[in-house]
Short mmCIF file of C-alpha atoms in Angstrom, two decimals:
data_model
loop_
_atom_site.label_atom_id
_atom_site.label_comp_id
_atom_site.label_asym_id
_atom_site.label_seq_id
_atom_site.Cartn_x
_atom_site.Cartn_y
_atom_site.Cartn_z
CA UNK A 1 0.00 0.00 0.00
CA UNK A 2 2.83 2.38 0.87
CA UNK A 3 4.44 1.78 -2.52
CA UNK A 4 1.13 2.66 -4.18
CA UNK A 5 0.72 5.81 -2.10
CA UNK A 6 4.25 6.91 -2.97
CA UNK A 7 4.13 6.01 -6.67
CA UNK A 8 4.90 8.99 -8.89
CA UNK A 9 4.53 7.29 -12.26
CA UNK A 10 0.95 6.58 -13.38
CA UNK A 11 1.77 3.20 -14.96
CA UNK A 12 3.52 2.10 -11.77
CA UNK A 13 0.53 3.14 -9.65
CA UNK A 14 -1.78 1.22 -12.02
CA UNK A 15 0.26 -1.98 -11.67
CA UNK A 16 0.34 -1.59 -7.91
CA UNK A 17 -3.44 -1.06 -7.75
CA UNK A 18 -3.85 -4.29 -9.69
CA UNK A 19 -1.31 -6.15 -7.53
CA UNK A 20 -3.02 -5.07 -4.31
CA UNK A 21 -6.16 -6.90 -5.49
CA UNK A 22 -4.31 -10.23 -5.72
CA UNK A 23 -4.27 -11.04 -2.01
CA UNK A 24 -6.31 -14.03 -0.85
CA UNK A 25 -7.03 -12.37 2.51
CA UNK A 26 -10.73 -11.36 2.58
CA UNK A 27 -10.19 -8.71 5.25
CA UNK A 28 -7.58 -6.96 3.10
CA UNK A 29 -9.81 -7.14 0.04
CA UNK A 30 -12.73 -5.68 2.01
CA UNK A 31 -10.52 -2.86 3.26
CA UNK A 32 -9.36 -2.22 -0.31
CA UNK A 33 -12.99 -2.12 -1.48
CA UNK A 34 -13.76 0.48 1.18
CA UNK A 35 -10.77 2.51 -0.02
CA UNK A 36 -12.38 2.77 -3.47
CA UNK A 37 -15.04 5.06 -1.98
CA UNK A 38 -12.44 7.32 -0.37
CA UNK A 39 -11.04 9.71 -3.01
CA UNK A 40 -8.12 10.49 -0.69
CA UNK A 41 -6.99 6.87 -1.09
CA UNK A 42 -8.20 5.84 -4.56
CA UNK A 43 -8.96 8.51 -7.14
CA UNK A 44 -12.60 8.55 -8.26
CA UNK A 45 -11.61 7.79 -11.84
CA UNK A 46 -9.76 4.66 -10.63
CA UNK A 47 -12.55 3.29 -8.44
CA UNK A 48 -14.24 1.19 -11.15
CA UNK A 49 -11.09 -0.53 -12.32
CA UNK A 50 -9.97 -1.17 -8.74
CA UNK A 51 -13.27 -2.87 -7.87
CA UNK A 52 -13.02 -4.93 -11.08
CA UNK A 53 -9.42 -5.92 -10.21
CA UNK A 54 -10.75 -7.22 -6.90
CA UNK A 55 -13.62 -9.02 -8.67
CA UNK A 56 -11.09 -10.77 -10.93
CA UNK A 57 -9.71 -12.45 -7.81
CA UNK A 58 -11.57 -15.70 -6.97
CA UNK A 59 -11.72 -14.70 -3.30
CA UNK A 60 -12.58 -11.11 -4.13
CA UNK A 61 -15.39 -11.72 -6.63
CA UNK A 62 -18.18 -12.38 -4.10
CA UNK A 63 -16.83 -9.61 -1.86
CA UNK A 64 -16.89 -7.12 -4.75
CA UNK A 65 -20.42 -8.18 -5.75
CA UNK A 66 -21.71 -7.78 -2.18
CA UNK A 67 -19.90 -4.44 -1.91
CA UNK A 68 -21.46 -3.08 -5.11
CA UNK A 69 -24.94 -4.36 -4.18
CA UNK A 70 -24.82 -3.00 -0.64
CA UNK A 71 -23.55 0.43 -1.69
CA UNK A 72 -25.15 0.87 -5.09
CA UNK A 73 -27.18 3.98 -4.30
CA UNK A 74 -24.12 5.66 -2.75
CA UNK A 75 -21.85 4.64 -5.63
CA UNK A 76 -24.42 5.82 -8.15
CA UNK A 77 -25.04 9.17 -6.46
CA UNK A 78 -21.39 9.95 -5.68
CA UNK A 79 -19.85 8.62 -8.87
CA UNK A 80 -22.73 9.16 -11.30
CA UNK A 81 -21.06 11.94 -13.22
CA UNK A 82 -17.79 12.14 -15.04
CA UNK A 83 -15.95 9.17 -16.44
CA UNK A 84 -17.18 6.58 -13.95
CA UNK A 85 -18.19 3.60 -16.06
CA UNK A 86 -21.06 1.70 -14.53
CA UNK A 87 -21.16 -0.75 -17.44
CA UNK A 88 -17.51 -1.77 -16.86
CA UNK A 89 -18.20 -2.08 -13.16
CA UNK A 90 -21.30 -4.26 -13.55
CA UNK A 91 -19.75 -6.43 -16.27
CA UNK A 92 -16.53 -6.81 -14.30
CA UNK A 93 -18.22 -7.83 -11.08
CA UNK A 94 -20.74 -10.23 -12.68
CA UNK A 95 -18.78 -11.80 -15.55
CA UNK A 96 -18.20 -15.10 -13.70
CA UNK A 97 -21.85 -15.53 -12.78
CA UNK A 98 -23.33 -18.87 -13.82
CA UNK A 99 -25.57 -20.20 -11.05
CA UNK A 100 -29.28 -19.92 -10.40
CA UNK A 101 -28.51 -18.20 -7.09
CA UNK A 102 -26.39 -15.55 -8.82
CA UNK A 103 -29.12 -15.05 -11.41
CA UNK A 104 -31.64 -14.52 -8.62
CA UNK A 105 -29.29 -12.00 -6.95
CA UNK A 106 -28.86 -10.10 -10.24
CA UNK A 107 -32.61 -9.89 -10.82
CA UNK A 108 -33.13 -8.77 -7.24
CA UNK A 109 -30.37 -6.15 -7.62
CA UNK A 110 -32.07 -4.80 -10.75
CA UNK A 111 -35.47 -4.70 -9.07
CA UNK A 112 -34.30 -3.17 -5.78
CA UNK A 113 -32.38 -0.40 -7.53
CA UNK A 114 -34.82 0.48 -10.28
CA UNK A 115 -35.62 3.73 -8.46
CA UNK A 116 -31.91 4.62 -8.19
CA UNK A 117 -31.09 3.64 -11.75
CA UNK A 118 -27.96 2.28 -13.41
CA UNK A 119 -26.88 5.07 -15.74
CA UNK A 120 -24.38 3.78 -18.29
CA UNK A 121 -24.77 0.34 -16.70
CA UNK A 122 -28.45 -0.18 -17.60
CA UNK A 123 -27.66 -2.35 -20.61
CA UNK A 124 -24.88 -4.12 -18.68
CA UNK A 125 -27.35 -5.26 -16.01
CA UNK A 126 -29.62 -6.79 -18.66
CA UNK A 127 -26.65 -8.35 -20.45
CA UNK A 128 -25.37 -9.83 -17.19
CA UNK A 129 -28.76 -11.40 -16.56
CA UNK A 130 -28.81 -12.85 -20.10
CA UNK A 131 -25.23 -14.11 -19.78
CA UNK A 132 -26.01 -15.79 -16.46
CA UNK A 133 -29.12 -17.47 -17.90
CA UNK A 134 -27.04 -18.92 -20.76
#
């Protein structure tokens, strides 16, 4: 983490952000997820890719999904503008989905957040549901 905080070259910081998501320790991954909502730790424009890096980790995938579901309205309201890509976030967190349980969770997520909305991720939610059905 200290190396990331002290990185002065953007490409180095990017590699370190990715590397930090490789741990198999759930408590560290959860802390890292929380950091994505703190712009003093992870820049807003890097939040999506950081969450997706964590979701690419077998241990981190369910943690990232739960994190996004639990905090969707906050994520959407705080990060709704600018370059925050909700479609990349939703696709990245749900791309491994294949079970009936995950399908049910996706449908419930869509239903429970219909009032909040999904912005650029609206199509991604529907595509994730279709991909999980297949």
